mmCIF file of C-alpha atoms and ligand atoms in Angstrom:
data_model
loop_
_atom_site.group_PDB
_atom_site.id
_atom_site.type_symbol
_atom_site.label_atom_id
_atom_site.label_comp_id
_atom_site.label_asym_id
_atom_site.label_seq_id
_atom_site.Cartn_x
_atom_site.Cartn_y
_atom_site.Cartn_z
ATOM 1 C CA UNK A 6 -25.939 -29.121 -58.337
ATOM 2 C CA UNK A 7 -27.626 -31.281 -60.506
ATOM 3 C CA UNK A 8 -26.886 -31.565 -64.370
ATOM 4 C CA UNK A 9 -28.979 -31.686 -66.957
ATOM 5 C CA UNK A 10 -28.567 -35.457 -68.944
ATOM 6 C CA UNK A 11 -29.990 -36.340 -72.478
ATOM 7 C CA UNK A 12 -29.684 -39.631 -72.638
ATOM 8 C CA UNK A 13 -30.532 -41.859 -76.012
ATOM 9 C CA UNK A 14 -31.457 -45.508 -74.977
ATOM 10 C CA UNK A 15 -30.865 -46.793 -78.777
ATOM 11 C CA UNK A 16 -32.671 -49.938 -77.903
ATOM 12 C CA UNK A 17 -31.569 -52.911 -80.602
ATOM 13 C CA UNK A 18 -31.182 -50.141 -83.121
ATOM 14 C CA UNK A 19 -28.118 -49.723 -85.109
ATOM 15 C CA UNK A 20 -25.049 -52.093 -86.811
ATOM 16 C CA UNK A 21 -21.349 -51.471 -85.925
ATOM 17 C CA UNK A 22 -21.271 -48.886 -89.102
ATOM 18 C CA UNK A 23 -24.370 -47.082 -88.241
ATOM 19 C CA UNK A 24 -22.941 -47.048 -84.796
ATOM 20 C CA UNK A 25 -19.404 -45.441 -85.764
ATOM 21 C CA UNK A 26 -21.054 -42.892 -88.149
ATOM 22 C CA UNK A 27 -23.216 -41.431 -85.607
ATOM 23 C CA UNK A 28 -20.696 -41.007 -82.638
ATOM 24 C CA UNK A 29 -18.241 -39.575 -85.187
ATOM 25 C CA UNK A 30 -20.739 -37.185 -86.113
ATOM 26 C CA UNK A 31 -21.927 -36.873 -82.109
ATOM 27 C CA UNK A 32 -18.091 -35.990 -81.542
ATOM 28 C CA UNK A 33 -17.846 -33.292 -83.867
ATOM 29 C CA UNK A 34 -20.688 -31.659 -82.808
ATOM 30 C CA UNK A 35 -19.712 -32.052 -78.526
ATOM 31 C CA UNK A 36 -16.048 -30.494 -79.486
ATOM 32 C CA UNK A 37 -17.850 -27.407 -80.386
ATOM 33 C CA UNK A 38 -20.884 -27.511 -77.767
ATOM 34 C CA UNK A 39 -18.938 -28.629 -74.869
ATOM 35 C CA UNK A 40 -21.162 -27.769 -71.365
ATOM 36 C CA UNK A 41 -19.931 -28.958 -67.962
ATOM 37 C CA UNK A 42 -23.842 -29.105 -66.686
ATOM 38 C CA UNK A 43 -24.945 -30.990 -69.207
ATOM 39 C CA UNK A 44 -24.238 -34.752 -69.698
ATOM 40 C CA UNK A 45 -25.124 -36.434 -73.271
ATOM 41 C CA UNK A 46 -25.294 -40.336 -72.683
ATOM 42 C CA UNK A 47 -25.707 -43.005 -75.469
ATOM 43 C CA UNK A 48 -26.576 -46.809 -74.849
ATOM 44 C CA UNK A 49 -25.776 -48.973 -78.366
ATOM 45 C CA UNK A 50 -26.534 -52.811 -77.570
ATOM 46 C CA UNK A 51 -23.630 -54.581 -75.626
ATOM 47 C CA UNK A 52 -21.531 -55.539 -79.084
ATOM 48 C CA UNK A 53 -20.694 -52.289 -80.042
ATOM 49 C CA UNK A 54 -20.243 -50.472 -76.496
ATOM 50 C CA UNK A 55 -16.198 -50.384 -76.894
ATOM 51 C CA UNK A 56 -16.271 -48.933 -80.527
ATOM 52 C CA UNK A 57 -18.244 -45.917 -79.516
ATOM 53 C CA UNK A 58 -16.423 -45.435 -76.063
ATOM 54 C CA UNK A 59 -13.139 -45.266 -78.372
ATOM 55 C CA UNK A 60 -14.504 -42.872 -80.954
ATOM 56 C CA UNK A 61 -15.886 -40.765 -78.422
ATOM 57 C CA UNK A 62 -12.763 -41.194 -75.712
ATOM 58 C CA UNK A 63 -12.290 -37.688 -73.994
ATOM 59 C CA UNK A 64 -15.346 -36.003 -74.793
ATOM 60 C CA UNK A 65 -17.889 -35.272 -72.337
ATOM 61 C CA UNK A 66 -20.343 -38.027 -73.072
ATOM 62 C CA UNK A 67 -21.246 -40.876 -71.157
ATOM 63 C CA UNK A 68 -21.555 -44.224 -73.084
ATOM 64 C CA UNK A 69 -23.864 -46.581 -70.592
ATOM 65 C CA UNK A 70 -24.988 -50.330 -71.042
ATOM 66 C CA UNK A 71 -28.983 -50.919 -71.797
ATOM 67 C CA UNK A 72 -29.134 -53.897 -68.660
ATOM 68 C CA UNK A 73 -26.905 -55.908 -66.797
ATOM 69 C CA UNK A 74 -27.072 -59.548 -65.612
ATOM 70 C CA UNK A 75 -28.758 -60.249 -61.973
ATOM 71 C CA UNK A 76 -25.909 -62.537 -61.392
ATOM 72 C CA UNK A 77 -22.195 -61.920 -60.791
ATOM 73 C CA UNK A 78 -20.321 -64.322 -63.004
ATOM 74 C CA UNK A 79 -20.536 -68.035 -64.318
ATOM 75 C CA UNK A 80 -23.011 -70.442 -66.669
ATOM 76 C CA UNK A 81 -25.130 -67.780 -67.585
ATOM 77 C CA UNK A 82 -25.331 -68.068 -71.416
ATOM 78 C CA UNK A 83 -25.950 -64.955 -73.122
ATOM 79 C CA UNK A 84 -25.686 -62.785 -69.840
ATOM 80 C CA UNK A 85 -23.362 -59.548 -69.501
ATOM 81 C CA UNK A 86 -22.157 -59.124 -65.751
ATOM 82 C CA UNK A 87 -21.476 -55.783 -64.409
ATOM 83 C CA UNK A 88 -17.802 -56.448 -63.312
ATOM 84 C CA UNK A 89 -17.251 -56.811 -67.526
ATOM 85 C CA UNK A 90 -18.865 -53.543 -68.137
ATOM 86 C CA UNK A 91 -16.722 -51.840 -65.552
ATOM 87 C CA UNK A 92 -13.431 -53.867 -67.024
ATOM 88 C CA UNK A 93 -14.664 -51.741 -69.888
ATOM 89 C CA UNK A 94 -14.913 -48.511 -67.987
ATOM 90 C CA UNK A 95 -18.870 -48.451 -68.643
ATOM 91 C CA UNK A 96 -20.463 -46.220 -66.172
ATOM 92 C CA UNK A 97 -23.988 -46.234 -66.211
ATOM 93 C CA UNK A 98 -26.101 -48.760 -66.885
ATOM 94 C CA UNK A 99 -29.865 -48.663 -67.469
ATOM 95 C CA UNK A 100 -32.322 -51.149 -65.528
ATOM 96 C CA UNK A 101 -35.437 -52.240 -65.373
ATOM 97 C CA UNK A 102 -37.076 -50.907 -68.754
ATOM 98 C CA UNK A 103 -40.385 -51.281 -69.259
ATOM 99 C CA UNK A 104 -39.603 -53.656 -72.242
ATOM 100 C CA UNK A 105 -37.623 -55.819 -70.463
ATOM 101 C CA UNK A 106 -40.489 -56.073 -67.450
ATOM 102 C CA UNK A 107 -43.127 -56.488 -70.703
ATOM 103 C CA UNK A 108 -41.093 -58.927 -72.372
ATOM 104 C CA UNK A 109 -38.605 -60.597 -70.720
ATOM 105 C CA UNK A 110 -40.647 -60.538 -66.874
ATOM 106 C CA UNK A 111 -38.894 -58.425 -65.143
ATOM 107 C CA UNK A 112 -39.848 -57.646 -61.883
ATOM 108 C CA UNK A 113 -38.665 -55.350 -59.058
ATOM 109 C CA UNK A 114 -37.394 -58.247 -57.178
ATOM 110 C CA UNK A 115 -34.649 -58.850 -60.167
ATOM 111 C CA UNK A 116 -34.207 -55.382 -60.850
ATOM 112 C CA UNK A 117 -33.052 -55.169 -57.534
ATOM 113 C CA UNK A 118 -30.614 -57.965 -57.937
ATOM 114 C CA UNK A 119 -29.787 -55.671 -61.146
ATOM 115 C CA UNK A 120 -28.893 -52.994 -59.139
ATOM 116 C CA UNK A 121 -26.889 -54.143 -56.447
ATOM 117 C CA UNK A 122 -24.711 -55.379 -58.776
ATOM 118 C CA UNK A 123 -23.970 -52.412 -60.533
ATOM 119 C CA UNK A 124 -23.573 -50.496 -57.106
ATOM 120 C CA UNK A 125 -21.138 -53.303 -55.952
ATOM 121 C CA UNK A 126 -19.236 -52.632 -59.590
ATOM 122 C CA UNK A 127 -19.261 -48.491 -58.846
ATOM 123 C CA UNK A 128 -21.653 -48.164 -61.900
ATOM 124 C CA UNK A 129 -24.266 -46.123 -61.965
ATOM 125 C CA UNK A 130 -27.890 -47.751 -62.213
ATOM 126 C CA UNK A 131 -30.090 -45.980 -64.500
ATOM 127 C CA UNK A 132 -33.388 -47.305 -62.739
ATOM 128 C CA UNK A 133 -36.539 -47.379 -64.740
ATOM 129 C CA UNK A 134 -40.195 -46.672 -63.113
ATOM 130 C CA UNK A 135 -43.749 -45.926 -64.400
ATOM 131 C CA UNK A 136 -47.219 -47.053 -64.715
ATOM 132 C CA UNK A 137 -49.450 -48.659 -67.537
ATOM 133 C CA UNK A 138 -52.141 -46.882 -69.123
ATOM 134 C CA UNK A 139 -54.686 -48.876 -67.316
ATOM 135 C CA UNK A 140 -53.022 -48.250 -63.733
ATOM 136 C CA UNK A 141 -52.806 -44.535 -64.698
ATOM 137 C CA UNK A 142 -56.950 -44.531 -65.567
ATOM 138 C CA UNK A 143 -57.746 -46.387 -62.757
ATOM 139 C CA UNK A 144 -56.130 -43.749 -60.578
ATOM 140 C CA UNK A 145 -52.938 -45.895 -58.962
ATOM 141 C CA UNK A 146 -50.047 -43.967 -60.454
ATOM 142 C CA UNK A 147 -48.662 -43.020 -57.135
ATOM 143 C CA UNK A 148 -49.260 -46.481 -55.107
ATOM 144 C CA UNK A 149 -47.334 -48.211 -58.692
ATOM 145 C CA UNK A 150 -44.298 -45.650 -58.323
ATOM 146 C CA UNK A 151 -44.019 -46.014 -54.829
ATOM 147 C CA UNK A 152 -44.420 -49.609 -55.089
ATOM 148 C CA UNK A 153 -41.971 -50.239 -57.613
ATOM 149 C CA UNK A 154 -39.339 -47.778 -55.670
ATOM 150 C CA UNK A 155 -39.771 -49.731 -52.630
ATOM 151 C CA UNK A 156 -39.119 -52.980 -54.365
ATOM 152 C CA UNK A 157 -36.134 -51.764 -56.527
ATOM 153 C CA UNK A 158 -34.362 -50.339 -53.449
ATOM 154 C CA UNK A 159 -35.756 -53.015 -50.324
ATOM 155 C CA UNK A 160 -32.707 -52.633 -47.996
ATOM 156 C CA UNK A 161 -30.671 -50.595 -50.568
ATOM 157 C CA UNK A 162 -28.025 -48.235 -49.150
ATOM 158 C CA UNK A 163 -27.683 -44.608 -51.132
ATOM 159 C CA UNK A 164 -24.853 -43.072 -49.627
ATOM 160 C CA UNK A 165 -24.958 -39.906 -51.916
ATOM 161 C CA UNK A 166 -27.046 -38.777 -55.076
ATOM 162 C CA UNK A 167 -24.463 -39.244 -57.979
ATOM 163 C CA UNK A 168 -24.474 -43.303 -57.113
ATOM 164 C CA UNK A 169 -27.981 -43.938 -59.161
ATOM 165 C CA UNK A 170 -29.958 -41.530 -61.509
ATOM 166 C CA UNK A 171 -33.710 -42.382 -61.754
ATOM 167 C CA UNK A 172 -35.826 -42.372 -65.342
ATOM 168 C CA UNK A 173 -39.257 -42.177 -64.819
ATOM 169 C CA UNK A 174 -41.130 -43.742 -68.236
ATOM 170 C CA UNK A 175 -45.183 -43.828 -68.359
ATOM 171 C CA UNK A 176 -45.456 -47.266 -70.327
ATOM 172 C CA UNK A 177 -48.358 -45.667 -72.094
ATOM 173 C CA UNK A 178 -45.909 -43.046 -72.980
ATOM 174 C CA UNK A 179 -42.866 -45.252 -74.379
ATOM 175 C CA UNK A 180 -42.505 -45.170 -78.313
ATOM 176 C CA UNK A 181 -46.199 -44.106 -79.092
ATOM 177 C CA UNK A 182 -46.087 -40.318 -79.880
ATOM 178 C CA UNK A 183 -47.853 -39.957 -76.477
ATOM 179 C CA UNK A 184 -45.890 -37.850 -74.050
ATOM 180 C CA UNK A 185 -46.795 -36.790 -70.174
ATOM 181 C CA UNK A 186 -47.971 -33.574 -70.269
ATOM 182 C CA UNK A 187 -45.274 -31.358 -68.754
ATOM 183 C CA UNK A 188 -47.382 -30.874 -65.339
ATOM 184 C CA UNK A 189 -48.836 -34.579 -65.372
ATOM 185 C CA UNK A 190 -44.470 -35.819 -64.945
ATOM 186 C CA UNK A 191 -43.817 -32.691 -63.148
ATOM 187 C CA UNK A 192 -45.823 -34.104 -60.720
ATOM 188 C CA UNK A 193 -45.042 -38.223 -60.583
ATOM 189 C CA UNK A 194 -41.536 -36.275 -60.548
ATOM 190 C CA UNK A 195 -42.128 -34.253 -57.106
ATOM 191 C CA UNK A 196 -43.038 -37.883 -55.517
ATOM 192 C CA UNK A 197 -40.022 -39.883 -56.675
ATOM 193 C CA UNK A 198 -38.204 -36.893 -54.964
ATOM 194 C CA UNK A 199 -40.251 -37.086 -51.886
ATOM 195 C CA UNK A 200 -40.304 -40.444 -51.289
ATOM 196 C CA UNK A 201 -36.104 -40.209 -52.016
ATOM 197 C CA UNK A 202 -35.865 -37.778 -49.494
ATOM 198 C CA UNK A 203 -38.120 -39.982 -46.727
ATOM 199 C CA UNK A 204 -35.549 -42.875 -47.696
ATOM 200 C CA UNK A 205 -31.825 -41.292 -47.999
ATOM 201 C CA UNK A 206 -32.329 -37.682 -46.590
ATOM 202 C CA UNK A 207 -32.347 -34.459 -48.468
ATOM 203 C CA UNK A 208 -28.909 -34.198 -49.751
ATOM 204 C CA UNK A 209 -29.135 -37.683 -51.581
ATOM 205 C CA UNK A 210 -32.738 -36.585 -52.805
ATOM 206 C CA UNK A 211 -31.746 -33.228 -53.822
ATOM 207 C CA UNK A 212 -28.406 -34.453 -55.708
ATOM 208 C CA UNK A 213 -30.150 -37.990 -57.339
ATOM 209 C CA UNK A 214 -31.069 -36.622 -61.254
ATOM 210 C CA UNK A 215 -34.930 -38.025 -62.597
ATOM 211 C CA UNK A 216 -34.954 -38.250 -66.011
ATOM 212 C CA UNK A 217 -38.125 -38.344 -67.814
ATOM 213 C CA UNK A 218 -38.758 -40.225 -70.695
ATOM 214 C CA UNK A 219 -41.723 -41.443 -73.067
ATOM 215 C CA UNK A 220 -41.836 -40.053 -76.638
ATOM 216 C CA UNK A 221 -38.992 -36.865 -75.630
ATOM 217 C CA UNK A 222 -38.248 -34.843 -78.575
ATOM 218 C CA UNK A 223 -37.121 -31.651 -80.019
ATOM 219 C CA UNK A 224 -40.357 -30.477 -79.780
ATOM 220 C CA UNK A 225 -41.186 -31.181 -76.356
ATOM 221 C CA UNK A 226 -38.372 -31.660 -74.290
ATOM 222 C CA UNK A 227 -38.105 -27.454 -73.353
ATOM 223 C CA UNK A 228 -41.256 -27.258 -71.815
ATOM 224 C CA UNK A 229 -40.359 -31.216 -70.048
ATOM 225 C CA UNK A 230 -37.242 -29.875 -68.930
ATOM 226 C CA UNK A 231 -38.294 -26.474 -67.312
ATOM 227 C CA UNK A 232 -39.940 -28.248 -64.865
ATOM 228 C CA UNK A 233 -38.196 -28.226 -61.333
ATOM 229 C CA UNK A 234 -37.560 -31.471 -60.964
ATOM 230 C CA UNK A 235 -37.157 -33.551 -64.125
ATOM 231 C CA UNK A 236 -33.367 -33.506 -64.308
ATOM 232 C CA UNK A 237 -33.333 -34.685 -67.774
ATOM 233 C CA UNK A 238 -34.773 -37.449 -70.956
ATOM 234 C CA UNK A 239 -34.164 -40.991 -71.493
ATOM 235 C CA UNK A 240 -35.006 -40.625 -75.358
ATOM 236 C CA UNK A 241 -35.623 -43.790 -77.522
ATOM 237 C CA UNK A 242 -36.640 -42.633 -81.012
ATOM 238 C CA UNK A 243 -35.562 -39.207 -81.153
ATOM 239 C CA UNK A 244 -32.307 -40.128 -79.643
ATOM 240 C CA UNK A 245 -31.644 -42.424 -83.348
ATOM 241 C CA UNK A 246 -31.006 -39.543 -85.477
ATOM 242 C CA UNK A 247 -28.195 -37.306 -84.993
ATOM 243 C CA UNK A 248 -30.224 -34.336 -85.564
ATOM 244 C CA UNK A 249 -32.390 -34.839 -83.150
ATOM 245 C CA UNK A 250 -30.442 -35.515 -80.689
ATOM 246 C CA UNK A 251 -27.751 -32.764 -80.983
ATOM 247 C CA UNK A 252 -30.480 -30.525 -81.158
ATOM 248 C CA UNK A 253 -31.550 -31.691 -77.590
ATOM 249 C CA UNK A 254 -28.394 -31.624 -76.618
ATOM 250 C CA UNK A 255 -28.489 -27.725 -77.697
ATOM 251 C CA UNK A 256 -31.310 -26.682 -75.617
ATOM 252 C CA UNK A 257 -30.315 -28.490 -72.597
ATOM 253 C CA UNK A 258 -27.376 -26.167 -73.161
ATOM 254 C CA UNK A 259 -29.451 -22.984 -73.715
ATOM 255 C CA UNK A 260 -31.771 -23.870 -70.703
ATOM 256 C CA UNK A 261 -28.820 -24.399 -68.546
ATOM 257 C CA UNK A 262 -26.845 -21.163 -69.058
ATOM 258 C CA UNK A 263 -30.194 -19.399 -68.929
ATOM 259 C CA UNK A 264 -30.329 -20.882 -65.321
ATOM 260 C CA UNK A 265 -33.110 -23.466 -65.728
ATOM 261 C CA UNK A 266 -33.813 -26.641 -64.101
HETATM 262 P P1 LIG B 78 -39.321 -43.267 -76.809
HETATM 263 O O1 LIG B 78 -38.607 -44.342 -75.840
HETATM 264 O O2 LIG B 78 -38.575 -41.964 -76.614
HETATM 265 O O3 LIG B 78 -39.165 -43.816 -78.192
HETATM 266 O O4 LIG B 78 -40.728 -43.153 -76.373
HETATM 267 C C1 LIG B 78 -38.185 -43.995 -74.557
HETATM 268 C C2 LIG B 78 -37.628 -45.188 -73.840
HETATM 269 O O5 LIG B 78 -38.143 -46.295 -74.058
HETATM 270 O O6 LIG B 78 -36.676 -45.079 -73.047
#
Protein backbone atom coordinates (compact mmCIF):
# COMPACT_ATOMS: atom_id res chain seq x y z
CA UNK A 1 0.00 0.00 0.00
CA UNK A 2 1.22 3.14 -0.94
CA UNK A 3 2.22 5.98 1.61
CA UNK A 4 1.52 9.24 1.58
CA UNK A 5 5.16 11.46 1.22
CA UNK A 6 5.56 15.31 1.83
CA UNK A 7 8.55 15.98 0.59
CA UNK A 8 10.37 19.68 0.88
CA UNK A 9 12.94 20.11 -2.03
CA UNK A 10 14.71 23.19 -0.09
CA UNK A 11 16.42 24.11 -3.28
CA UNK A 12 19.79 26.38 -2.39
CA UNK A 13 17.86 27.65 0.58
CA UNK A 14 19.23 27.57 3.99
CA UNK A 15 22.98 27.85 5.94
CA UNK A 16 24.22 25.04 8.26
CA UNK A 17 22.35 27.05 11.30
CA UNK A 18 19.16 27.59 9.54
CA UNK A 19 19.51 24.00 8.59
CA UNK A 20 20.00 22.58 12.31
CA UNK A 21 17.22 24.86 13.70
CA UNK A 22 14.63 23.60 11.47
CA UNK A 23 15.24 19.74 11.73
CA UNK A 24 15.49 20.23 15.50
CA UNK A 25 12.28 21.79 15.43
CA UNK A 26 11.02 19.07 12.51
CA UNK A 27 12.13 16.38 15.22
CA UNK A 28 10.17 17.58 17.95
CA UNK A 29 7.23 17.86 16.17
CA UNK A 30 7.64 13.91 14.25
CA UNK A 31 8.24 12.43 18.02
CA UNK A 32 4.77 13.46 18.73
CA UNK A 33 3.07 12.93 15.13
CA UNK A 34 4.73 9.77 14.31
CA UNK A 35 2.52 7.88 11.22
CA UNK A 36 3.83 4.69 9.60
CA UNK A 37 1.86 5.74 6.14
CA UNK A 38 3.18 8.80 5.92
CA UNK A 39 6.81 9.64 4.93
CA UNK A 40 8.16 13.41 5.56
CA UNK A 41 11.37 13.85 3.29
CA UNK A 42 13.73 16.93 3.34
CA UNK A 43 16.50 17.70 0.63
CA UNK A 44 19.10 20.63 2.14
CA UNK A 45 21.94 21.21 -0.60
CA UNK A 46 24.73 18.46 -0.53
CA UNK A 47 26.95 20.39 2.40
CA UNK A 48 24.67 20.04 5.02
CA UNK A 49 22.99 16.50 4.18
CA UNK A 50 24.99 14.67 7.21
CA UNK A 51 24.06 17.37 9.88
CA UNK A 52 20.38 16.94 9.36
CA UNK A 53 20.54 13.04 8.89
CA UNK A 54 22.27 13.16 12.51
CA UNK A 55 19.79 15.49 14.15
CA UNK A 56 17.03 13.68 12.76
CA UNK A 57 18.70 9.90 13.17
CA UNK A 58 15.76 7.48 14.16
CA UNK A 59 12.86 9.39 13.30
CA UNK A 60 10.71 8.56 10.52
CA UNK A 61 11.91 11.06 7.97
CA UNK A 62 13.72 10.58 4.95
CA UNK A 63 16.63 13.04 4.27
CA UNK A 64 17.24 12.73 0.19
CA UNK A 65 19.94 14.50 -2.06
CA UNK A 66 18.52 17.35 -4.65
CA UNK A 67 20.69 15.50 -7.90
CA UNK A 68 23.35 13.23 -8.36
CA UNK A 69 26.28 13.12 -10.83
CA UNK A 70 25.67 11.18 -14.35
CA UNK A 71 29.01 9.69 -13.80
CA UNK A 72 30.29 7.10 -11.31
CA UNK A 73 33.51 8.44 -9.90
CA UNK A 74 36.72 10.43 -11.03
CA UNK A 75 37.78 14.19 -12.52
CA UNK A 76 34.52 15.49 -12.22
CA UNK A 77 35.04 18.80 -10.34
CA UNK A 78 32.23 19.86 -8.35
CA UNK A 79 30.17 16.56 -9.01
CA UNK A 80 28.53 14.36 -6.10
CA UNK A 81 28.40 10.55 -7.19
CA UNK A 82 25.74 8.37 -5.93
CA UNK A 83 28.05 5.67 -4.34
CA UNK A 84 29.05 8.91 -1.76
CA UNK A 85 25.50 9.57 -1.00
CA UNK A 86 24.86 5.94 -0.20
CA UNK A 87 28.40 5.85 1.94
CA UNK A 88 26.23 8.39 3.69
CA UNK A 89 23.15 6.27 3.95
CA UNK A 90 21.17 8.89 1.64
CA UNK A 91 18.21 7.22 0.20
CA UNK A 92 16.45 9.12 -2.19
CA UNK A 93 17.63 11.33 -4.43
CA UNK A 94 15.71 13.78 -6.63
CA UNK A 95 16.42 14.02 -10.56
CA UNK A 96 15.77 15.78 -13.29
CA UNK A 97 14.14 19.13 -11.89
CA UNK A 98 12.84 21.38 -14.04
CA UNK A 99 15.57 23.93 -12.93
CA UNK A 100 18.25 21.88 -13.58
CA UNK A 101 16.73 20.98 -17.36
CA UNK A 102 16.08 25.13 -17.52
CA UNK A 103 19.36 25.95 -16.33
CA UNK A 104 21.88 23.64 -16.33
CA UNK A 105 20.43 21.55 -19.86
CA UNK A 106 19.32 18.75 -18.66
CA UNK A 107 17.85 16.41 -20.78
CA UNK A 108 16.20 12.97 -20.49
CA UNK A 109 19.14 11.38 -22.03
CA UNK A 110 21.33 12.51 -18.75
CA UNK A 111 18.64 12.09 -16.45
CA UNK A 112 18.72 8.71 -17.43
CA UNK A 113 22.38 8.36 -16.83
CA UNK A 114 21.14 10.06 -13.39
CA UNK A 115 19.10 7.36 -12.67
CA UNK A 116 20.82 4.34 -13.34
CA UNK A 117 23.21 5.37 -11.12
CA UNK A 118 21.21 5.78 -8.25
CA UNK A 119 19.42 2.34 -9.01
CA UNK A 120 22.95 0.71 -9.30
CA UNK A 121 23.68 2.55 -5.64
CA UNK A 122 20.04 1.06 -4.15
CA UNK A 123 18.86 4.76 -3.92
CA UNK A 124 15.80 5.76 -4.72
CA UNK A 125 15.40 8.23 -7.82
CA UNK A 126 13.00 10.89 -7.21
CA UNK A 127 12.30 11.47 -11.07
CA UNK A 128 10.98 14.79 -12.14
CA UNK A 129 8.38 15.24 -15.22
CA UNK A 130 6.07 18.01 -16.58
CA UNK A 131 5.33 20.35 -19.30
CA UNK A 132 5.86 24.19 -19.99
CA UNK A 133 3.14 26.53 -20.11
CA UNK A 134 3.40 26.83 -23.79
CA UNK A 135 3.34 22.87 -24.38
CA UNK A 136 0.36 22.75 -21.96
CA UNK A 137 -1.65 25.65 -24.31
CA UNK A 138 -0.73 24.16 -27.29
CA UNK A 139 -2.40 20.95 -26.19
CA UNK A 140 0.89 18.40 -25.91
CA UNK A 141 0.84 17.68 -22.20
CA UNK A 142 0.39 14.02 -22.68
CA UNK A 143 2.87 13.42 -25.83
CA UNK A 144 5.67 15.72 -23.31
CA UNK A 145 4.96 13.25 -20.25
CA UNK A 146 5.07 10.32 -22.19
CA UNK A 147 7.98 11.52 -23.99
CA UNK A 148 10.00 12.43 -21.19
CA UNK A 149 9.02 8.91 -19.34
CA UNK A 150 10.18 7.07 -22.25
CA UNK A 151 13.47 8.85 -22.34
CA UNK A 152 14.14 8.78 -18.52
CA UNK A 153 13.51 5.01 -18.37
CA UNK A 154 14.80 3.76 -22.33
CA UNK A 155 15.77 0.15 -21.37
CA UNK A 156 15.30 0.75 -17.59
CA UNK A 157 14.46 -2.32 -15.48
CA UNK A 158 11.71 -1.66 -12.44
CA UNK A 159 11.67 -4.72 -10.64
CA UNK A 160 9.12 -3.47 -7.95
CA UNK A 161 7.41 -0.01 -7.08
CA UNK A 162 9.40 1.11 -3.90
CA UNK A 163 12.80 1.28 -6.28
CA UNK A 164 11.78 4.95 -7.82
CA UNK A 165 8.95 7.40 -6.73
CA UNK A 166 7.82 9.77 -9.56
CA UNK A 167 7.10 13.83 -8.98
CA UNK A 168 5.15 15.17 -11.53
CA UNK A 169 5.89 19.31 -11.62
CA UNK A 170 3.94 21.57 -14.36
CA UNK A 171 6.95 24.07 -15.04
CA UNK A 172 4.29 26.71 -15.29
CA UNK A 173 3.36 25.58 -11.90
CA UNK A 174 6.92 25.60 -10.05
CA UNK A 175 7.42 28.62 -7.56
CA UNK A 176 4.73 30.98 -9.15
CA UNK A 177 1.61 30.75 -6.87
CA UNK A 178 0.08 28.81 -9.82
CA UNK A 179 -0.99 25.33 -8.87
CA UNK A 180 -2.73 22.40 -11.17
CA UNK A 181 -6.08 22.40 -10.43
CA UNK A 182 -6.77 19.26 -8.40
CA UNK A 183 -8.59 17.46 -11.54
CA UNK A 184 -6.13 19.06 -14.24
CA UNK A 185 -2.91 16.67 -12.07
CA UNK A 186 -5.45 14.17 -11.18
CA UNK A 187 -5.48 13.54 -14.57
CA UNK A 188 -1.57 13.90 -16.03
CA UNK A 189 -1.48 11.60 -12.75
CA UNK A 190 -3.85 8.65 -14.15
CA UNK A 191 -1.35 8.61 -17.35
CA UNK A 192 2.00 8.40 -15.57
CA UNK A 193 0.18 5.39 -13.90
CA UNK A 194 -0.99 3.99 -17.12
CA UNK A 195 1.81 4.25 -19.05
CA UNK A 196 3.79 2.57 -15.66
CA UNK A 197 1.57 -0.15 -15.79
CA UNK A 198 2.06 -0.75 -19.91
CA UNK A 199 5.93 -0.69 -18.95
CA UNK A 200 6.48 -2.75 -15.50
CA UNK A 201 2.98 -4.42 -14.96
CA UNK A 202 0.39 -3.56 -12.41
CA UNK A 203 2.02 -4.38 -9.22
CA UNK A 204 5.08 -2.01 -9.97
CA UNK A 205 2.45 0.66 -11.23
CA UNK A 206 0.16 0.25 -8.42
CA UNK A 207 3.08 0.29 -5.64
CA UNK A 208 5.40 3.32 -7.56
CA UNK A 209 4.15 6.72 -5.36
CA UNK A 210 3.55 10.17 -7.89
CA UNK A 211 4.06 13.03 -6.09
CA UNK A 212 2.73 16.21 -7.29
CA UNK A 213 4.31 19.32 -6.98
CA UNK A 214 4.10 23.09 -8.24
CA UNK A 215 3.20 25.79 -5.66
CA UNK A 216 1.79 22.77 -2.80
CA UNK A 217 0.72 24.36 0.30
CA UNK A 218 -1.31 24.26 3.37
CA UNK A 219 -3.97 25.52 1.57
CA UNK A 220 -4.12 23.30 -1.25
CA UNK A 221 -2.50 20.22 -0.71
CA UNK A 222 -6.07 18.40 0.90
CA UNK A 223 -7.97 18.76 -2.03
CA UNK A 224 -4.30 17.69 -4.25
CA UNK A 225 -3.99 14.84 -2.12
CA UNK A 226 -7.60 13.33 -2.17
CA UNK A 227 -7.15 12.57 -5.50
CA UNK A 228 -6.64 8.75 -6.28
CA UNK A 229 -3.57 8.81 -7.56
CA UNK A 230 -1.27 11.64 -6.48
CA UNK A 231 0.62 9.77 -3.76
CA UNK A 232 1.99 12.86 -2.34
CA UNK A 233 3.95 16.82 -2.82
CA UNK A 234 7.35 17.71 -3.74
CA UNK A 235 7.00 21.25 -1.98
CA UNK A 236 9.62 24.03 -2.65
CA UNK A 237 8.46 27.18 -0.85
CA UNK A 238 6.07 25.99 1.56
CA UNK A 239 8.35 23.23 2.51
CA UNK A 240 11.02 26.42 3.98
CA UNK A 241 9.08 27.21 6.95
CA UNK A 242 8.52 24.84 9.64
CA UNK A 243 5.01 25.74 9.96
CA UNK A 244 4.11 25.01 6.88
CA UNK A 245 5.43 22.11 6.52
CA UNK A 246 4.45 20.34 9.80
CA UNK A 247 1.17 21.44 9.07
CA UNK A 248 1.28 19.33 5.79
CA UNK A 249 2.72 16.85 7.44
CA UNK A 250 -0.57 16.94 9.79
CA UNK A 251 -3.09 16.50 7.18
CA UNK A 252 -1.34 13.89 5.32
CA UNK A 253 -1.80 12.29 8.73
CA UNK A 254 -5.52 13.16 9.10
CA UNK A 255 -6.22 12.11 5.41
CA UNK A 256 -4.50 8.89 5.96
CA UNK A 257 -6.23 7.57 9.11
CA UNK A 258 -9.45 8.85 7.57
CA UNK A 259 -8.59 6.28 4.75
CA UNK A 260 -7.73 8.64 1.88
CA UNK A 261 -5.52 8.36 -0.99
P1 LIG B 1 7.24 25.29 -5.34
O1 LIG B 1 8.43 24.35 -5.90
O2 LIG B 1 6.48 24.45 -4.33
O3 LIG B 1 7.93 26.46 -4.71
O4 LIG B 1 6.39 25.65 -6.49
C1 LIG B 1 8.21 22.99 -6.17
C2 LIG B 1 9.45 22.37 -6.75
O5 LIG B 1 10.16 23.06 -7.49
O6 LIG B 1 9.76 21.19 -6.49
Amino acid sequence: MRKIIIAGNWKMNKDASETSKFCSELGTYLKKHDNERVLPLIAPVFPFLSQAQGILRSLPVAVAAQDVSSHAEGAFTGEVSAAQLCSLEVRHCIIGHSERRQYHGETDALIREKLLRLLENGIIPIVCIGETLQQREQGRTEQVIISQLEGCFDQITIAAGDQIVIAYEPVWAIGTGKTATSGQAQEVHALIRNWLQTSYGSQAAADIHILYGGSVKPDNIRELLEQKDIDGGLIGGASLKIDSFCTMIGLACELSSAGGN
